[in-house]
PDB file of C-alpha atoms in Angstrom:
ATOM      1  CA  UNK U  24      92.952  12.899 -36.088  1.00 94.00           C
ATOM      2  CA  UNK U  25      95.159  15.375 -34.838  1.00 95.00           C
ATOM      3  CA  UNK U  26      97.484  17.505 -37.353  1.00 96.00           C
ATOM      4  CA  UNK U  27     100.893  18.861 -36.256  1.00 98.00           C
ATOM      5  CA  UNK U  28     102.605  21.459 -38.452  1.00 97.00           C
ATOM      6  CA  UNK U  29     106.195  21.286 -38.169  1.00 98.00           C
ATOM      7  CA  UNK U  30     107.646  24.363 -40.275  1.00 97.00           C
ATOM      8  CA  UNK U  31     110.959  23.803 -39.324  1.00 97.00           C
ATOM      9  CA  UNK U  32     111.204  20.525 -37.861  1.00 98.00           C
ATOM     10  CA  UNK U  33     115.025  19.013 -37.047  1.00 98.00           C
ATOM     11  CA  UNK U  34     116.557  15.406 -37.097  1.00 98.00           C
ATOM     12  CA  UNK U  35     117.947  15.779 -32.908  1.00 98.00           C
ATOM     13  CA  UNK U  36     121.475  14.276 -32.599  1.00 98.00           C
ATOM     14  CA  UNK U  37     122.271  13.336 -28.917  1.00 98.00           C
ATOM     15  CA  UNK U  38     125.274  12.153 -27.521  1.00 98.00           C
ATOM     16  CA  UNK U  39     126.442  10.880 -24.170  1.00 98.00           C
ATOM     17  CA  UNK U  40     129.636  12.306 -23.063  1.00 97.00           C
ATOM     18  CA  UNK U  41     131.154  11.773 -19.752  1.00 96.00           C
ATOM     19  CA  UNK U  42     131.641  15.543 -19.056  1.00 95.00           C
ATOM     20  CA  UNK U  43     132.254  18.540 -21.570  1.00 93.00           C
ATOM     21  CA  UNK U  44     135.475  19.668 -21.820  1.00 92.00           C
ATOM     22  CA  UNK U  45     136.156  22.812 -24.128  1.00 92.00           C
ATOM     23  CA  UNK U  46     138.422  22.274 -26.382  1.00 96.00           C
ATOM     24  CA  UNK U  47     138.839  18.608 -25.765  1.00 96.00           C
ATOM     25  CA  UNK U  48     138.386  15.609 -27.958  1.00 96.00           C
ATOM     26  CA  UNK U  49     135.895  13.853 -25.954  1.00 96.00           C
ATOM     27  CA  UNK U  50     134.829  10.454 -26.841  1.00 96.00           C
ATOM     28  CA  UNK U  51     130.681   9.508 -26.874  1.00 97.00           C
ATOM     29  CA  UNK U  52     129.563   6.879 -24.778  1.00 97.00           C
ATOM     30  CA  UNK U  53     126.360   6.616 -26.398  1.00 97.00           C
ATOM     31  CA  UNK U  54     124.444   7.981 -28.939  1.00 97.00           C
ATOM     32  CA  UNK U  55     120.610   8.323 -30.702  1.00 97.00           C
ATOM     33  CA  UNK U  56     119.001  10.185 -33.596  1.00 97.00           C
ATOM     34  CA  UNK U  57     115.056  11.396 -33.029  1.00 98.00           C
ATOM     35  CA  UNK U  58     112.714  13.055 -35.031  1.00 98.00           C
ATOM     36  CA  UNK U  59     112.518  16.800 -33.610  1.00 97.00           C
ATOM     37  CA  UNK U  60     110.824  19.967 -33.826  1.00 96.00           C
ATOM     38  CA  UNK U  61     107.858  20.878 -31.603  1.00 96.00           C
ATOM     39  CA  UNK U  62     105.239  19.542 -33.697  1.00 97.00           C
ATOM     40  CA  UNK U  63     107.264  16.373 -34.386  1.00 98.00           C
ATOM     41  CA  UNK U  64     107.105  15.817 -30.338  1.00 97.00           C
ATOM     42  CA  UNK U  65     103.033  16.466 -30.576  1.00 97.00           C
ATOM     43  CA  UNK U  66     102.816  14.127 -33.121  1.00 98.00           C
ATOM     44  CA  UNK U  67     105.144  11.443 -31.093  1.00 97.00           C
ATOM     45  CA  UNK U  68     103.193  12.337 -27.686  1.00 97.00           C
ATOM     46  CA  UNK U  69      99.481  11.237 -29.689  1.00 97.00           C
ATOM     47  CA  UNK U  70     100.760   8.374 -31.660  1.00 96.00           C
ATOM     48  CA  UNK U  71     102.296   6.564 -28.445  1.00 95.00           C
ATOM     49  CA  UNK U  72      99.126   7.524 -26.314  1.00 96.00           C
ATOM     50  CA  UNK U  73      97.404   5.042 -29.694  1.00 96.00           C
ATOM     51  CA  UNK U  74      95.637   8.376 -31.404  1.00 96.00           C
ATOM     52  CA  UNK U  75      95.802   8.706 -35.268  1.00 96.00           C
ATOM     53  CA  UNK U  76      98.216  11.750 -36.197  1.00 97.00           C
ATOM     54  CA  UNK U  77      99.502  13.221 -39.507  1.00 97.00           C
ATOM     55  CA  UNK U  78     103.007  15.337 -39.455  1.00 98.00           C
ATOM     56  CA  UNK U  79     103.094  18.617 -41.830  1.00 98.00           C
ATOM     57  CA  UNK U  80     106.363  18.959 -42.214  1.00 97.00           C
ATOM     58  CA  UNK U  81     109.125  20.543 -44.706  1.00 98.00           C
ATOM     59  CA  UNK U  82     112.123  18.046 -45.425  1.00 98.00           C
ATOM     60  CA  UNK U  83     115.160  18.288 -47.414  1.00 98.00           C
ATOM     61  CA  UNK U  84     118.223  16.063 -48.497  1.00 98.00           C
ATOM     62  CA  UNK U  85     119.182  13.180 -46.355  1.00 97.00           C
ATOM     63  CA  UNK U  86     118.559  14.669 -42.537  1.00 98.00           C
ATOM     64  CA  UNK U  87     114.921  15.246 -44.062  1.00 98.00           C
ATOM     65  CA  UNK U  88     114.628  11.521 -45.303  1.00 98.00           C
ATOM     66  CA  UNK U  89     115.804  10.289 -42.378  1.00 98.00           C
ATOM     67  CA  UNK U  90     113.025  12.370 -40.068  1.00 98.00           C
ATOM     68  CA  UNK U  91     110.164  10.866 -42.226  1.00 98.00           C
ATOM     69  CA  UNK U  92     111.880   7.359 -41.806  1.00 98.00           C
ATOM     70  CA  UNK U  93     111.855   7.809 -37.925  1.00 98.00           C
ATOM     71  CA  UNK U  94     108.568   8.620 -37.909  1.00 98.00           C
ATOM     72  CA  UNK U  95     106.942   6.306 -40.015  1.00 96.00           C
ATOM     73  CA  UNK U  96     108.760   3.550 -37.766  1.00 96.00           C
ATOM     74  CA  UNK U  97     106.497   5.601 -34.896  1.00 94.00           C
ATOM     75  CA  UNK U  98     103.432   4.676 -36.958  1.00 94.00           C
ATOM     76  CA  UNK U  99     103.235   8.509 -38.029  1.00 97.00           C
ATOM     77  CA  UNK U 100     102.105   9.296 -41.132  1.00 97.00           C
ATOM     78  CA  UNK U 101     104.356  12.179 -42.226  1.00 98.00           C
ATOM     79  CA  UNK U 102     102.881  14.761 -45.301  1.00 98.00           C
ATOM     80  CA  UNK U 103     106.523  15.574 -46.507  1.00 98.00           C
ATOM     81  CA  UNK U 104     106.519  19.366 -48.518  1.00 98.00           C
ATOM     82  CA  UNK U 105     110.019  18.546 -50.406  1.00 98.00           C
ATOM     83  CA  UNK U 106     112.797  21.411 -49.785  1.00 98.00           C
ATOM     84  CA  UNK U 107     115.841  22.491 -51.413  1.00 98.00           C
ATOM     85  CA  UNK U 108     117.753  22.897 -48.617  1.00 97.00           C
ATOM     86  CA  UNK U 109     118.383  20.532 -46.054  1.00 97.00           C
ATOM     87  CA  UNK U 110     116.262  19.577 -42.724  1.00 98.00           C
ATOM     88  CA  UNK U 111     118.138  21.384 -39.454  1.00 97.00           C
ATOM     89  CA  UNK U 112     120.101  18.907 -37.627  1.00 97.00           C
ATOM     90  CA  UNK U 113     120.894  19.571 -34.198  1.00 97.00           C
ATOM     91  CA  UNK U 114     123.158  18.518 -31.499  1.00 98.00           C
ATOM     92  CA  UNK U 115     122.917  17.775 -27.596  1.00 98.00           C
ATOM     93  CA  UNK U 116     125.460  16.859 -25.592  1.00 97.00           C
ATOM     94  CA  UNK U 117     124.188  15.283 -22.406  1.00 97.00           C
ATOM     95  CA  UNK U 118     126.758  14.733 -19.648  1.00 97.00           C
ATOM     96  CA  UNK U 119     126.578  11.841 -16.960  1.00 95.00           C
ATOM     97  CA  UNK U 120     125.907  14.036 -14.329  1.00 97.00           C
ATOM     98  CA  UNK U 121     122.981  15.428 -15.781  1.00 96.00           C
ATOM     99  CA  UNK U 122     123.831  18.623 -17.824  1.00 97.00           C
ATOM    100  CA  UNK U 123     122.840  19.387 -21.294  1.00 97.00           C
ATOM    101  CA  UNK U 124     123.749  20.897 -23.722  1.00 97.00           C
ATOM    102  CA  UNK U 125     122.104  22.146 -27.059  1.00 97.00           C
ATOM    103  CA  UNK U 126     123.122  23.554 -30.474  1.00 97.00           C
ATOM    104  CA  UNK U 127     119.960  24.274 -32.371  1.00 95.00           C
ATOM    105  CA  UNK U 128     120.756  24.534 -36.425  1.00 94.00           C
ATOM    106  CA  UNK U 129     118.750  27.566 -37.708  1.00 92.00           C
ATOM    107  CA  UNK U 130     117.102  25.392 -40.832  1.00 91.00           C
ATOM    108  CA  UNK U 131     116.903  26.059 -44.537  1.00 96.00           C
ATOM    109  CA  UNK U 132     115.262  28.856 -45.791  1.00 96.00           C
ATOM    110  CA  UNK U 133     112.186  28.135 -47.502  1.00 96.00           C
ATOM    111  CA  UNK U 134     111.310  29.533 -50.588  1.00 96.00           C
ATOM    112  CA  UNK U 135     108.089  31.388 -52.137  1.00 94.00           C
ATOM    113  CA  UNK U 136     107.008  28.104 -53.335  1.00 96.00           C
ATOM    114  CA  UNK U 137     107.747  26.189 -50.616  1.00 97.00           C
ATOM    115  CA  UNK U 138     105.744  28.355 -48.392  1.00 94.00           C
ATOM    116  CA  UNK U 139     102.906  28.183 -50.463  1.00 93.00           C
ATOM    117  CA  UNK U 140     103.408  24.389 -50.916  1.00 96.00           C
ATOM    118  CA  UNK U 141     103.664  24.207 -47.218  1.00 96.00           C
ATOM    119  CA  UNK U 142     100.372  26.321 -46.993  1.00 92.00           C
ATOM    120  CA  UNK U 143      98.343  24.384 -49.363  1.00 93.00           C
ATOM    121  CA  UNK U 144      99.479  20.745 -48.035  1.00 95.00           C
ATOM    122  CA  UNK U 145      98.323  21.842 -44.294  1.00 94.00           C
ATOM    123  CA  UNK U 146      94.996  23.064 -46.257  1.00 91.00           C
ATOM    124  CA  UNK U 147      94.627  19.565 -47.813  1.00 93.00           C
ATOM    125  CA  UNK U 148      95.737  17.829 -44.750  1.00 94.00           C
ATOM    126  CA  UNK U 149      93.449  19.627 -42.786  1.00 91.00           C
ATOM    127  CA  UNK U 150      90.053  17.950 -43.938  1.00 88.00           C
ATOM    128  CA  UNK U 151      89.778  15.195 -41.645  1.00 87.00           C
ATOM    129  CA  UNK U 152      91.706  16.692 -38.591  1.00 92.00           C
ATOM    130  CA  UNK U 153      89.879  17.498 -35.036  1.00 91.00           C
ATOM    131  CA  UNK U 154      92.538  19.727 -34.505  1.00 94.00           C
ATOM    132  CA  UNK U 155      95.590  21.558 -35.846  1.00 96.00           C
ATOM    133  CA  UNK U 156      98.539  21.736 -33.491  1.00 96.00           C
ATOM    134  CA  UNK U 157     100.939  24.793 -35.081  1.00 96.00           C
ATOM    135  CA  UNK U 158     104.228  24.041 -33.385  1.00 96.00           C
ATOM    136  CA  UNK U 159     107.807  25.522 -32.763  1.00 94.00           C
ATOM    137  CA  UNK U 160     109.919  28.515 -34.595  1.00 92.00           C
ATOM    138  CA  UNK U 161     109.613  29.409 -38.187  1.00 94.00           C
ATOM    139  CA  UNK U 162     112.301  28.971 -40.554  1.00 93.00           C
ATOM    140  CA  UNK U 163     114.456  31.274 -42.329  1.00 91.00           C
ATOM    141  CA  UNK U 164     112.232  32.913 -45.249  1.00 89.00           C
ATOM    142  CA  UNK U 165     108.481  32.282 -43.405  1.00 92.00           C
ATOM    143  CA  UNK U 166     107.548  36.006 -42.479  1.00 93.00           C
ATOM    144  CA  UNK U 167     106.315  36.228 -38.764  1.00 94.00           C
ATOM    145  CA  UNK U 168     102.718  36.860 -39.756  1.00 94.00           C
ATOM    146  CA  UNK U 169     103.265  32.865 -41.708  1.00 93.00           C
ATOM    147  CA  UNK U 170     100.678  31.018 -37.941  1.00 94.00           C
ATOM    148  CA  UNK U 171      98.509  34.097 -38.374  1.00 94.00           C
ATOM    149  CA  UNK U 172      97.383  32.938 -41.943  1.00 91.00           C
ATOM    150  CA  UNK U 173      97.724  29.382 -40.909  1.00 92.00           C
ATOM    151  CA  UNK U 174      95.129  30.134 -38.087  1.00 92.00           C
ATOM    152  CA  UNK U 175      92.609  32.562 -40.247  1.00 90.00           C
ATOM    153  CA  UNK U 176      92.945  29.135 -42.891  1.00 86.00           C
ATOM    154  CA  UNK U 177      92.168  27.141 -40.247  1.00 86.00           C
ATOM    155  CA  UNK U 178      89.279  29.032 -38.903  1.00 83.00           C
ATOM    156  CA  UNK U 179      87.679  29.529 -42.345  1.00 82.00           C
ATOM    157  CA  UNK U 180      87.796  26.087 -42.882  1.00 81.00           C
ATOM    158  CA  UNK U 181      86.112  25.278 -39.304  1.00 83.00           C
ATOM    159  CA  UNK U 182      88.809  23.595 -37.411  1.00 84.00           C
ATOM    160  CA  UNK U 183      90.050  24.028 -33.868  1.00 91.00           C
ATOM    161  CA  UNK U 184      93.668  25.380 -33.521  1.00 94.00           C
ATOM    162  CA  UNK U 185      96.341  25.315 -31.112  1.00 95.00           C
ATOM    163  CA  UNK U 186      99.487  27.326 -31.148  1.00 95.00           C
ATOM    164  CA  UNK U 187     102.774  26.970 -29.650  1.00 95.00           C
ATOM    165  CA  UNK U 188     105.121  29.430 -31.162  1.00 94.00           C
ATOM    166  CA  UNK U 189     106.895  32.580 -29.269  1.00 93.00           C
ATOM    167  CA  UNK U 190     108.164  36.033 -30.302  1.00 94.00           C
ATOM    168  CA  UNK U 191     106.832  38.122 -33.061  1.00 94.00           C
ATOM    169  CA  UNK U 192     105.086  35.125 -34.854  1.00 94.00           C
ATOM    170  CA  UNK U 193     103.661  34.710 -31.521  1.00 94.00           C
ATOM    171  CA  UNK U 194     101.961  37.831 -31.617  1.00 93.00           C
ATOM    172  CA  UNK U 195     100.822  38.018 -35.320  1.00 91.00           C
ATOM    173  CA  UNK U 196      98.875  34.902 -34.523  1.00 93.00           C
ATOM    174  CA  UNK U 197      97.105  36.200 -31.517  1.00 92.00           C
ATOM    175  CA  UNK U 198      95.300  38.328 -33.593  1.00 90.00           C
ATOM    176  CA  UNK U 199      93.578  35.960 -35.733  1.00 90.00           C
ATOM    177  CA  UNK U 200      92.122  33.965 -31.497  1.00 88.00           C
ATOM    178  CA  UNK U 201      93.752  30.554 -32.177  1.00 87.00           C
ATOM    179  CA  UNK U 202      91.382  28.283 -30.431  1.00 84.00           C
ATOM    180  CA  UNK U 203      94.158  27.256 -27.417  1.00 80.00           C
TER     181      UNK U 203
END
């Protein structure tokens, strides 16, 4: 089983526009909501390829219900950590021609207990897994250093780790060798 851990995952808006125009009302000719966040796409990428995959991920109000809803119709079993504030939602416009463009939400900020909840449900989640995939940026309130414990936890416990993060929490969690 391979375990994805989301920490500030998104529900991904995208609509079809025939080409932006600033300050124009332009009309959508299509639209479609995903699950998003770097470890959501992980998770996605094993489940369609037929592999068994759990989702770590913090969700709040009705963008975070609907994330869990679209995954679970991806056969992915989703190990919600409840939030006050609600799940990031962003926006991409994609143009017929090709362009897109994004507007990435910065995400609720995540209190003491809900980074220790978050914490402890990877720990319990973590049992069974063949490998931890640590994915994307860190919401408001997780201190860079947040992977770095993640990846010590991991180690202690004996599982294999891989990290896609970049920046500062990048760095903090290079120190603690993250197996890929």
């Amino acid at each position: 089983m391979i375990l994805t851990v989301t920490p500030n995952p998104s529900l991904d808006r995208t609509y079809e526009v025939p080409a932006l125009e600033r300050g124009e009302v332009i009309r959508a000719t299509g639209e479609r909501m995903d699950p998003g966040g770097k470890g959501v796409n992980v998770s996605r990428a094993v489940a369609a390829a037929g592999r068994r995959t759990v989702a770590v991920l913090p969700l709040g109000g009705a963008p975070g219900a609907l994330v869990a809803d679209l995954l679970d119709a991806q056969g992915i079993e989703v190990a919600p950590v409840p939030v006050a504030g609600a799940t990031r939602s962003n926006i991409a416009l994609a143009e017929s021609d090709g362009v897109l463009t994004k507007i990435n939400a910065p995400g609720p900020e995540l209190s003491e207990e809900e980074q220790e909840l978050l914490l402890e449900t990877v720990r319990a989640q973590s049992r069974d897994a063949d490998w931890i995939a640590c994915c994307g940026s860190l919401p408001r309130g997780l201190a860079p250093s947040w992977y770095a414990d993640v990846v010590a936890r991991a180690h202690a416990g004996g599982a294999r780790i891989a990290l896609d993060t970049s920046g500062r929490a990048l760095l903090e969690a290079l120190r603690e060798r993250p197996t890929w």
